[in-house]
XYZ file of C-alpha atoms in Angstrom:
659
model
C 0.336 -0.011 -0.257
C 0.780 3.822 0.222
C 3.644 3.005 3.132
C 5.552 0.964 0.497
C 6.018 3.360 -2.166
C 9.230 5.184 -2.569
C 10.149 8.123 -4.712
C 13.414 7.595 -6.679
C 15.379 10.312 -8.861
C 17.262 9.448 -12.142
C 19.553 11.825 -14.793
C 16.217 12.811 -17.554
C 17.892 11.076 -20.823
C 16.271 9.343 -23.538
C 17.157 6.302 -22.634
C 15.722 6.500 -18.829
C 12.780 8.549 -20.173
C 11.486 5.236 -22.304
C 12.989 2.870 -19.862
C 10.532 4.741 -16.745
C 7.659 4.738 -19.327
C 7.793 0.952 -20.319
C 8.546 -0.473 -16.441
C 6.843 2.173 -14.381
C 3.321 3.527 -14.399
C 4.048 6.603 -12.121
C 7.118 8.750 -13.231
C 7.663 12.376 -13.707
C 10.169 13.978 -16.161
C 11.401 17.511 -16.276
C 14.452 19.043 -17.542
C 16.129 18.665 -14.265
C 15.529 15.120 -13.177
C 13.242 12.396 -13.837
C 11.278 11.130 -10.808
C 9.871 7.329 -10.571
C 6.907 6.489 -7.879
C 6.992 3.230 -7.365
C 6.213 0.021 -4.735
C 8.827 -2.204 -7.310
C 12.689 -2.281 -6.835
C 14.822 0.276 -7.008
C 15.308 1.381 -10.700
C 19.125 0.907 -12.030
C 20.754 3.897 -12.047
C 18.867 6.097 -9.566
C 18.815 7.605 -6.175
C 16.276 7.274 -3.422
C 14.299 10.271 -2.419
C 14.092 10.199 1.694
C 12.251 13.294 1.798
C 9.715 14.532 -0.230
C 10.014 17.803 1.182
C 13.107 18.454 -0.288
C 11.437 18.252 -3.534
C 10.226 21.435 -5.798
C 6.307 22.441 -5.246
C 5.179 20.832 -8.497
C 6.658 17.371 -7.822
C 5.550 17.571 -4.558
C 1.806 18.194 -5.979
C 2.914 15.286 -8.430
C 3.564 12.860 -5.710
C 0.402 13.941 -3.930
C -1.610 13.077 -6.636
C 0.041 9.660 -7.306
C -1.008 8.870 -3.633
C -4.606 10.132 -4.043
C -5.103 7.571 -7.416
C -3.466 4.713 -5.465
C -5.231 5.204 -2.200
C -8.723 5.291 -4.461
C -7.771 2.201 -6.311
C -7.346 0.312 -2.807
C -10.543 1.811 -1.826
C -12.195 0.084 -4.452
C -10.611 -3.292 -4.860
C -8.994 -4.189 -1.606
C -11.527 -4.627 1.468
C -8.474 -4.789 3.806
C -6.744 -2.021 2.086
C -9.872 0.186 2.372
C -10.008 -0.633 6.446
C -6.388 0.320 6.833
C -6.516 3.288 4.926
C -9.633 4.314 7.137
C -7.672 3.639 10.170
C -4.336 5.679 9.305
C -7.022 8.665 8.447
C -8.450 8.040 11.904
C -5.416 8.047 13.452
C -3.949 11.013 12.120
C -7.248 12.767 13.330
C -6.562 11.621 16.889
C -3.203 12.711 16.327
C -4.431 16.416 15.228
C -6.296 16.441 18.060
C -4.012 15.787 20.643
C -1.904 18.426 18.938
C -4.933 20.849 19.216
C -4.929 20.039 22.830
C -1.228 20.764 23.296
C -1.462 23.689 21.447
C -4.193 24.994 23.499
C -2.646 24.667 26.793
C 0.217 26.223 25.735
C -1.524 28.956 24.147
C 0.131 28.732 20.494
C -2.474 28.341 18.247
C -2.395 27.297 14.517
C -1.626 30.407 12.326
C -3.936 30.316 9.004
C -2.412 32.683 7.246
C -1.332 30.903 3.984
C 2.284 30.345 4.207
C 2.273 29.348 8.283
C -0.460 26.543 7.222
C 1.596 25.593 4.173
C 4.650 24.835 7.365
C 2.672 23.115 9.124
C 1.159 20.651 6.683
C 4.509 20.353 6.357
C 5.490 19.456 9.354
C 2.595 16.710 9.579
C 3.738 15.598 6.258
C 6.843 14.590 8.005
C 5.096 12.269 10.215
C 2.674 11.015 7.593
C 4.880 11.169 4.471
C 2.449 8.825 2.307
C -0.331 10.423 2.855
C -2.563 12.149 -0.105
C -2.634 15.458 0.561
C -6.284 16.002 0.071
C -6.946 13.716 2.795
C -4.339 15.505 4.963
C -5.909 18.559 4.809
C -9.215 17.554 5.469
C -8.325 15.800 8.277
C -6.411 19.143 9.500
C -9.564 21.068 8.961
C -11.877 18.557 10.999
C -9.934 19.221 13.801
C -8.404 22.592 13.664
C -10.035 24.735 11.085
C -13.535 24.698 12.309
C -12.756 24.617 16.196
C -15.465 27.145 17.843
C -13.205 27.992 20.258
C -10.710 29.478 17.721
C -13.476 30.701 16.148
C -14.593 32.293 19.066
C -11.608 33.698 20.175
C -10.854 35.525 16.988
C -14.524 37.159 16.843
C -13.713 38.722 20.430
C -10.326 40.234 19.452
C -11.906 42.288 16.703
C -12.398 44.427 19.730
C -10.301 45.722 22.710
C -10.196 43.394 25.504
C -11.652 44.847 28.579
C -8.753 45.244 31.206
C -9.300 46.685 34.760
C -6.508 48.963 35.328
C -6.316 51.161 39.055
C -7.250 54.392 39.349
C -4.113 55.871 39.406
C -3.060 53.902 35.668
C -6.458 55.254 34.446
C -5.432 58.675 35.943
C -1.887 58.591 34.246
C -3.597 57.727 31.031
C -6.325 60.136 31.054
C -3.239 62.861 31.212
C -1.730 61.581 27.443
C -4.931 59.630 25.714
C -2.797 59.708 22.645
C 0.032 57.807 24.134
C -2.285 55.113 26.017
C -4.659 54.641 23.432
C -5.219 50.725 23.832
C -5.015 51.175 27.696
C -8.286 53.383 27.569
C -10.519 51.487 24.778
C -9.710 48.380 27.498
C -10.889 50.480 30.404
C -13.888 51.539 28.721
C -15.100 47.948 27.839
C -14.436 46.630 31.771
C -16.310 49.651 32.934
C -19.297 48.803 30.751
C -19.389 45.459 32.325
C -18.841 46.709 35.947
C -20.418 50.136 36.239
C -23.726 49.581 34.804
C -23.950 53.643 34.128
C -21.314 53.634 31.711
C -22.728 50.788 29.879
C -26.572 53.088 29.990
C -24.805 56.481 28.992
C -23.591 55.010 25.458
C -27.044 53.111 24.737
C -28.719 56.178 25.669
C -26.270 58.287 22.921
C -26.380 55.236 20.457
C -30.335 55.168 20.784
C -31.179 58.772 20.447
C -30.311 58.800 16.195
C -32.800 56.918 14.337
C -30.558 56.679 11.451
C -33.560 57.131 8.718
C -32.224 57.040 5.628
C -32.779 57.662 1.571
C -31.499 57.628 -1.414
C -32.620 60.474 -3.913
C -31.422 61.711 -7.782
C -29.513 64.886 -8.080
C -28.677 66.890 -11.106
C -31.769 65.120 -13.132
C -35.025 67.047 -15.032
C -38.282 65.591 -15.663
C -37.237 63.866 -18.889
C -34.634 61.816 -16.915
C -37.114 60.637 -14.685
C -39.519 59.307 -17.506
C -36.352 57.058 -18.788
C -36.752 53.402 -17.967
C -32.539 53.144 -17.284
C -33.338 55.968 -14.460
C -35.827 53.518 -12.634
C -33.296 50.666 -13.051
C -30.555 52.420 -11.384
C -32.936 53.534 -8.213
C -33.854 49.719 -7.755
C -30.541 48.538 -8.303
C -29.377 51.088 -5.418
C -32.421 50.470 -3.116
C -31.143 46.601 -3.470
C -27.538 48.009 -2.147
C -29.246 49.625 0.299
C -30.889 46.382 1.458
C -28.277 44.339 1.419
C -26.038 46.822 3.191
C -28.509 47.689 5.704
C -27.540 51.463 6.638
C -29.582 51.705 9.386
C -28.016 48.661 11.433
C -24.858 49.765 10.556
C -24.677 52.918 10.953
C -25.988 52.379 14.816
C -23.586 49.778 15.522
C -20.755 52.052 14.108
C -21.800 54.439 16.677
C -21.705 52.755 19.767
C -18.232 51.311 18.621
C -17.272 54.805 17.979
C -18.259 55.716 21.614
C -16.162 52.636 23.334
C -13.217 53.286 21.231
C -12.679 57.034 19.750
C -12.839 55.648 16.291
C -13.857 52.474 14.187
C -12.678 51.214 10.818
C -14.815 49.026 8.607
C -13.591 47.482 5.153
C -16.622 48.028 3.023
C -17.166 44.478 0.726
C -19.715 44.464 -1.925
C -20.340 42.715 -4.950
C -22.746 44.307 -7.181
C -24.094 42.935 -11.009
C -24.837 45.999 -12.900
C -25.834 43.948 -16.021
C -28.399 41.940 -14.603
C -29.388 44.483 -12.193
C -28.511 42.492 -8.682
C -26.356 42.759 -6.012
C -24.653 39.854 -4.724
C -23.616 41.099 -1.134
C -22.962 44.728 0.684
C -21.590 44.492 3.969
C -19.381 46.245 6.535
C -16.210 44.379 8.466
C -14.765 45.502 11.340
C -10.904 45.928 11.582
C -9.017 45.179 14.754
C -8.415 48.951 16.410
C -5.122 47.098 18.232
C -3.526 46.626 14.821
C -4.157 50.144 13.504
C -2.772 53.050 13.402
C -3.476 56.525 11.821
C -0.752 58.063 9.510
C -2.491 60.729 7.314
C -5.238 62.325 5.931
C -7.442 62.242 2.646
C -9.993 63.646 0.517
C -11.926 59.888 0.105
C -12.176 58.221 3.412
C -10.771 61.077 5.412
C -8.315 58.964 7.747
C -5.378 56.951 5.996
C -4.860 54.045 8.083
C -1.777 51.431 8.773
C -2.252 47.973 9.505
C 0.226 45.744 11.445
C 0.489 42.541 9.600
C 1.651 40.685 12.546
C -1.925 40.502 13.523
C -1.976 37.320 11.464
C 0.588 35.295 13.663
C -1.902 35.437 16.276
C -4.143 32.382 17.543
C -7.144 32.232 15.269
C -6.749 34.512 12.387
C -7.038 34.509 8.900
C -6.542 36.875 6.415
C -9.185 35.019 3.817
C -11.909 36.364 6.686
C -11.056 40.073 5.236
C -11.493 38.898 1.486
C -9.281 40.142 -0.514
C -7.962 43.493 1.563
C -4.586 42.198 2.439
C -3.937 39.919 -0.809
C -1.644 42.418 -1.665
C 0.686 42.703 1.015
C 1.072 39.101 1.973
C 3.438 37.882 -0.819
C 6.611 40.349 0.652
C 5.279 39.909 4.043
C 5.597 35.975 3.419
C 9.039 36.864 2.482
C 10.428 38.647 5.137
C 9.676 37.042 8.268
C 11.156 34.495 9.830
C 9.707 31.969 12.375
C 11.701 31.198 15.751
C 13.550 28.518 15.164
C 11.762 25.583 13.921
C 8.621 26.463 15.703
C 5.754 26.607 13.667
C 2.703 27.800 15.913
C 4.720 30.560 17.908
C 3.246 33.689 17.820
C 6.057 35.502 19.697
C 9.451 35.199 18.413
C 8.705 36.122 14.845
C 11.179 38.573 13.362
C 11.888 40.550 9.962
C 14.450 40.262 7.846
C 15.325 43.974 7.617
C 18.269 43.517 5.190
C 16.052 41.519 2.628
C 13.158 44.001 3.250
C 15.687 46.580 2.362
C 16.892 44.895 -1.133
C 12.835 44.631 -2.433
C 11.289 46.980 -4.636
C 8.063 48.324 -5.401
C 6.470 47.125 -2.442
C 2.783 47.475 -1.922
C 1.744 49.374 1.124
C 4.878 51.112 1.698
C 5.779 48.822 4.445
C 7.311 49.567 7.525
C 9.087 47.109 9.781
C 10.582 47.783 13.396
C 11.029 45.938 16.532
C 9.759 47.820 19.888
C 9.967 46.641 23.539
C 10.826 43.479 22.185
C 7.532 43.224 19.509
C 8.090 43.294 15.733
C 5.605 45.149 13.768
C 5.293 44.999 10.299
C 2.897 48.103 8.944
C 1.269 48.663 5.729
C -0.881 51.291 4.354
C -4.418 50.271 3.623
C -6.337 51.654 0.323
C -8.128 54.519 1.231
C -11.246 53.637 -0.417
C -11.920 50.376 1.180
C -11.276 51.462 4.577
C -13.893 53.970 6.398
C -13.492 55.296 9.639
C -16.689 56.631 11.879
C -15.705 59.106 15.023
C -17.978 61.232 17.393
C -14.969 63.749 17.669
C -13.052 65.014 14.834
C -10.860 67.467 16.854
C -7.861 64.854 17.016
C -7.107 61.391 15.673
C -6.974 59.188 19.018
C -8.293 56.021 19.171
C -9.616 56.387 22.442
C -13.262 57.487 23.893
C -14.551 60.653 24.303
C -15.612 59.698 27.458
C -12.691 59.231 29.169
C -13.253 62.197 31.560
C -15.865 59.842 33.012
C -13.140 56.842 33.871
C -12.032 57.915 37.644
C -15.982 58.688 38.641
C -17.192 55.141 36.940
C -14.382 53.202 38.499
C -15.276 54.554 41.602
C -19.032 53.190 41.451
C -18.141 50.060 42.648
C -16.157 50.754 45.470
C -18.870 53.146 46.717
C -21.221 49.703 46.662
C -18.787 47.517 48.483
C -18.593 50.471 51.234
C -22.307 50.841 51.173
C -22.928 47.188 51.574
C -20.304 46.593 54.830
C -21.687 49.868 56.526
C -25.576 48.651 56.018
C -24.531 45.475 57.534
C -22.450 47.099 60.128
C -24.261 50.309 61.007
C -22.252 52.742 63.211
C -24.213 53.061 66.632
C -21.414 54.034 69.529
C -18.011 54.268 70.153
C -16.033 53.020 72.908
C -12.773 54.721 74.094
C -9.944 53.931 76.414
C -6.572 54.949 77.774
C -3.756 52.030 77.495
C -1.029 53.737 79.961
C 2.217 52.930 78.784
C 5.748 53.583 80.257
C 8.058 56.521 79.511
C 11.567 55.192 79.014
C 12.920 58.667 79.217
C 12.069 58.185 83.005
C 13.269 56.346 85.557
C 12.336 52.536 85.121
C 9.852 51.045 87.262
C 8.431 47.623 87.763
C 4.473 48.113 86.478
C 1.989 45.624 85.697
C -0.246 47.686 83.630
C 1.863 49.999 82.111
C 3.372 48.949 78.484
C 6.092 49.659 76.120
C 5.716 51.513 72.870
C 6.051 48.066 71.093
C 3.443 46.719 73.244
C 1.444 48.792 72.615
C 1.632 48.346 68.823
C 0.945 44.677 69.458
C -2.320 45.618 71.206
C -3.439 48.197 68.418
C -2.711 45.546 65.768
C -4.480 42.774 67.906
C -7.533 45.149 67.920
C -7.547 46.101 64.413
C -7.226 42.184 63.285
C -10.537 41.666 65.808
C -12.416 44.410 63.519
C -11.778 42.717 60.521
C -12.921 39.407 61.888
C -15.965 40.688 63.196
C -16.714 42.826 59.992
C -19.886 40.986 58.734
C -21.415 40.461 62.530
C -20.644 43.801 63.792
C -19.960 42.767 67.456
C -16.850 41.778 68.432
C -14.965 41.199 72.418
C -11.002 42.046 73.175
C -9.604 42.517 76.164
C -7.144 45.204 76.595
C -5.106 46.787 79.656
C -7.278 49.807 79.540
C -8.191 52.320 81.950
C -11.009 55.159 81.913
C -13.379 53.456 79.326
C -16.233 55.312 77.818
C -18.827 54.307 75.897
C -20.137 56.842 73.332
C -24.071 56.728 71.829
C -24.327 58.523 68.521
C -27.447 60.730 68.793
C -28.322 59.440 65.320
C -26.667 56.463 63.382
C -25.064 57.987 60.064
C -27.280 56.215 56.746
C -24.942 54.390 54.323
C -27.830 53.893 51.700
C -27.074 57.007 50.004
C -23.538 56.491 49.132
C -23.770 54.387 45.877
C -26.259 56.792 44.651
C -24.977 59.854 45.139
C -21.681 58.340 43.400
C -24.307 57.388 40.442
C -25.649 60.848 40.200
C -22.309 62.560 40.292
C -21.361 60.068 37.312
C -24.400 61.126 35.584
C -24.652 64.470 36.484
C -20.852 64.897 35.053
C -21.636 63.319 31.581
C -24.177 66.152 30.939
C -27.265 63.635 30.817
C -28.885 64.455 34.105
C -32.284 65.087 31.920
C -32.363 62.208 29.986
C -31.053 59.831 32.607
C -33.285 59.966 36.029
C -31.155 60.350 38.932
C -33.908 61.404 41.425
C -37.992 60.958 41.533
C -38.669 64.212 40.390
C -37.345 64.964 36.536
C -38.446 68.063 35.262
C -40.202 67.991 31.775
C -38.466 71.415 30.639
C -34.607 69.799 31.806
C -35.637 66.613 29.639
C -36.689 68.368 26.239
C -33.670 70.658 26.715
C -31.267 67.571 27.363
C -32.429 65.882 24.380
C -32.149 68.143 22.169
C -28.624 68.939 23.186
C -27.818 65.419 23.692
C -29.104 64.374 19.797
C -26.147 66.058 18.619
C -23.672 64.429 19.986
C -23.639 61.913 17.559
C -24.253 63.669 14.677
C -20.837 63.363 12.763
C -21.572 59.418 12.204
C -24.372 60.375 9.590
C -22.015 62.843 7.525
C -19.378 59.735 7.624
C -21.852 57.537 6.449
C -23.283 59.727 3.858
C -19.580 60.237 2.517
C -19.025 56.610 2.237
C -22.480 55.920 0.596
C -21.786 58.450 -2.273
C -18.297 57.135 -2.729
C -19.395 53.651 -3.162
C -22.563 55.027 -5.604
C -19.760 56.594 -7.687
C -17.916 53.492 -8.277
C -20.988 51.648 -9.870
C -20.490 53.493 -13.186
C -24.012 54.790 -13.176
C -25.630 57.019 -15.625
C -27.423 59.488 -13.176
C -25.905 60.981 -10.339
C -27.667 60.004 -6.314
C -26.941 60.878 -3.722
C -27.647 59.185 -0.135
C -28.515 61.016 3.146
C -29.071 59.949 6.488
C -30.899 62.015 9.524
C -33.003 61.981 12.575
C -33.545 61.305 16.036
C -35.960 60.890 18.792
C -36.926 64.111 19.460
C -37.011 65.749 16.377
C -38.479 62.745 14.009
C -42.391 63.577 15.113
C -42.164 67.054 14.403
C -40.266 66.501 11.037
C -43.308 64.026 10.752
C -46.070 66.757 10.702
C -43.986 69.106 8.891
C -43.612 66.807 5.928
C -47.093 66.335 5.887
C -48.123 69.918 6.009
C -45.564 70.626 3.095
C -46.830 68.008 0.859
C -50.117 68.953 1.044
C -48.963 72.390 -0.075
C -47.400 70.663 -3.123
C -43.722 70.424 -2.188
C -42.996 67.417 -3.555
C -39.358 66.485 -2.472
C -40.122 65.963 0.732
C -41.858 62.666 0.076
C -38.176 61.162 0.404
C -37.405 62.661 3.892
C -41.812 61.473 5.140
C -41.085 58.261 3.686
C -37.376 57.762 4.975
C -39.350 58.450 8.517
C -41.975 55.938 7.817
C -39.268 53.324 7.363
C -39.840 52.687 3.430
C -38.288 54.147 0.196
C -40.005 56.042 -2.694
C -39.863 52.830 -4.384
C -41.334 51.149 -1.423
C -43.998 53.435 -1.464
C -45.038 52.584 -5.042
C -44.765 49.494 -4.853
C -47.345 49.170 -2.019
C -49.542 51.733 -3.273
C -49.564 49.842 -6.391
C -50.412 46.611 -4.764
C -53.494 47.977 -2.414
C -54.812 49.782 -5.309
C -54.939 46.934 -7.387
C -56.130 44.444 -4.962
C -59.393 46.135 -4.744
C -59.158 46.461 -1.040
C -60.006 50.450 -1.702
C -63.446 49.432 -2.760
C -64.339 48.037 0.440
C -64.030 50.461 2.704
C -67.346 52.665 3.329
C -67.106 56.389 4.055
C -67.419 57.552 7.571
C -70.943 59.607 7.951
C -71.563 61.396 10.589
C -74.991 62.666 12.062
C -74.662 65.947 10.921
C -73.268 65.245 7.577
C -76.931 62.966 6.869
C -79.047 65.873 8.351
C -77.448 68.058 5.682
C -77.784 65.955 2.701
C -74.818 63.353 3.358
C -75.111 60.355 1.210
C -75.103 57.464 3.439
C -73.316 54.440 2.316
C -74.229 51.169 0.487
C -76.429 49.257 3.420
C -75.643 45.704 2.964
C -79.292 45.338 4.721
C -82.528 43.613 3.155
C -83.165 40.122 1.109
C -80.943 40.743 -1.449
C -78.042 40.730 0.719
C -78.845 38.088 2.832
C -79.357 35.976 -0.379
C -76.243 36.959 -1.499
C -74.242 35.673 1.556
C -75.620 32.481 1.582
C -74.676 31.695 -1.929
C -71.284 32.520 -1.065
C -71.566 30.751 1.737
C -72.728 27.681 -0.097
C -70.030 28.379 -2.814
C -67.203 28.013 -0.076
C -68.820 24.855 1.434
């Protein structure tokens, strides 16, 4: 079977080629060598190839193809061979599963960037040298590629992971947000889990906006609107909008921009204009910990660079971002070097700077260096494919605009702990006493009560230990050589129930949202109205950025007519604007129909489709006009009455037909 086949190399002479063709089923001739793959005796004048990995890639592929043929025939003709191969595959999968466990325990997960995948396959091929390559890949994929643990970790790492820092560390980071971006992002995510007001504030800002949108023509006239091509393009753009779902994506981008300051997406879409079809359109977030802003441009706004070492981390794969990173892979693969013979290790990889300096015409202007023991390989991403969203456009920091709340929010959990302890152990009385101690400067004299300074410190330590041990019960007893003991009864036990409430209220007031997030039992309507008007503008910058992105995408579709994307709306103004749109449309202002439909959650084409469906359904003929007693008295026409024997007869006939 497979383990009996060997690879032999011969000189590619005409005589040898004819001999191989006559005697051996599997042979391959190249200008450099003649290969024979056989389970028979060694051909005369040949040398044994002990390691198939030493062969060039085309030769290795040929050997793999031969193995597939051999294995297929064995499976078909020989039941014993079939059992053997199946057992071999099962053993291989077990070995791969064991390897996975070892990698998981060592936090050295398989790297699925293409060159590392091949290196890993080569490692396994050395262990299973006669295994067909397609079977090897299938077993590898079952054991590693679809592992839910790895996939889940990869998805989580798209965002900055929550990290809890001390108040001192947060305070120092706030002083220099540009130099501590990752720390501040991790702090924000951690605070949303530990301090509920932080999550509430982010959700409030995100949900204040309603993300209404519509696509309307620009620079067109009445004749243009009469052409079939005009409406064909309008339908195509509506299909694109439906696929991309601007409302949901803008809502998500707003929340993530609040958390991380700025968030960047790779926009992926495929439009089949000839068939007026949109195959897919979606936004894919890039991991902020591996991005940096390096400049500005007139298309997407920010020019960003990406560290390709991201793809040497556990569970990552360049293919999860489509074709975005394909232009950079060849040069990156050529200059990175693994740490010794380790294939899985994400740490220890380095860049061969000498090799990089010799390369020319590199895509993305790569910049490689090592800092604090960590290598980086930065490439500039295309400005027309990567789009950023932000709340504040006054600085390029990848950190939240809410950093000023971090110290207050980090104290809320501490306030609640202190409050809990005080509620469980209310302070109602204090006992004081005097412990006389010996004055070493005076004349020494024996005294059974007076203590030395060291003895006093000892009793103080024992006293504090007693308090700590009895903290939950509130009652403790300890004997100490004290005199003049006095009990001080407090007139009123101090209340601790307001500690966390006051801390919560202070944080909310500091955020400027006291009018929208109630901190007392008597919120004022006037304050709420003013606050919602002001705070609804907080995230309006996202609307402008989304419009800019969508309009650019429209321009890449090579449409005949010009179209513009618009996004607007918030909870406070939508109802007023809807009333204004109704009034203006009654006066003949037709363009307002676009905004009115957008507020109602539909497009102009939706309106046309639904109106046509309702009209042709005949349901309008079944609607009866409302007639009041006043209109009836003044000559108003009553609707046709369904009464009388005629109506009863018709209903009976209809019932019989249904039966």
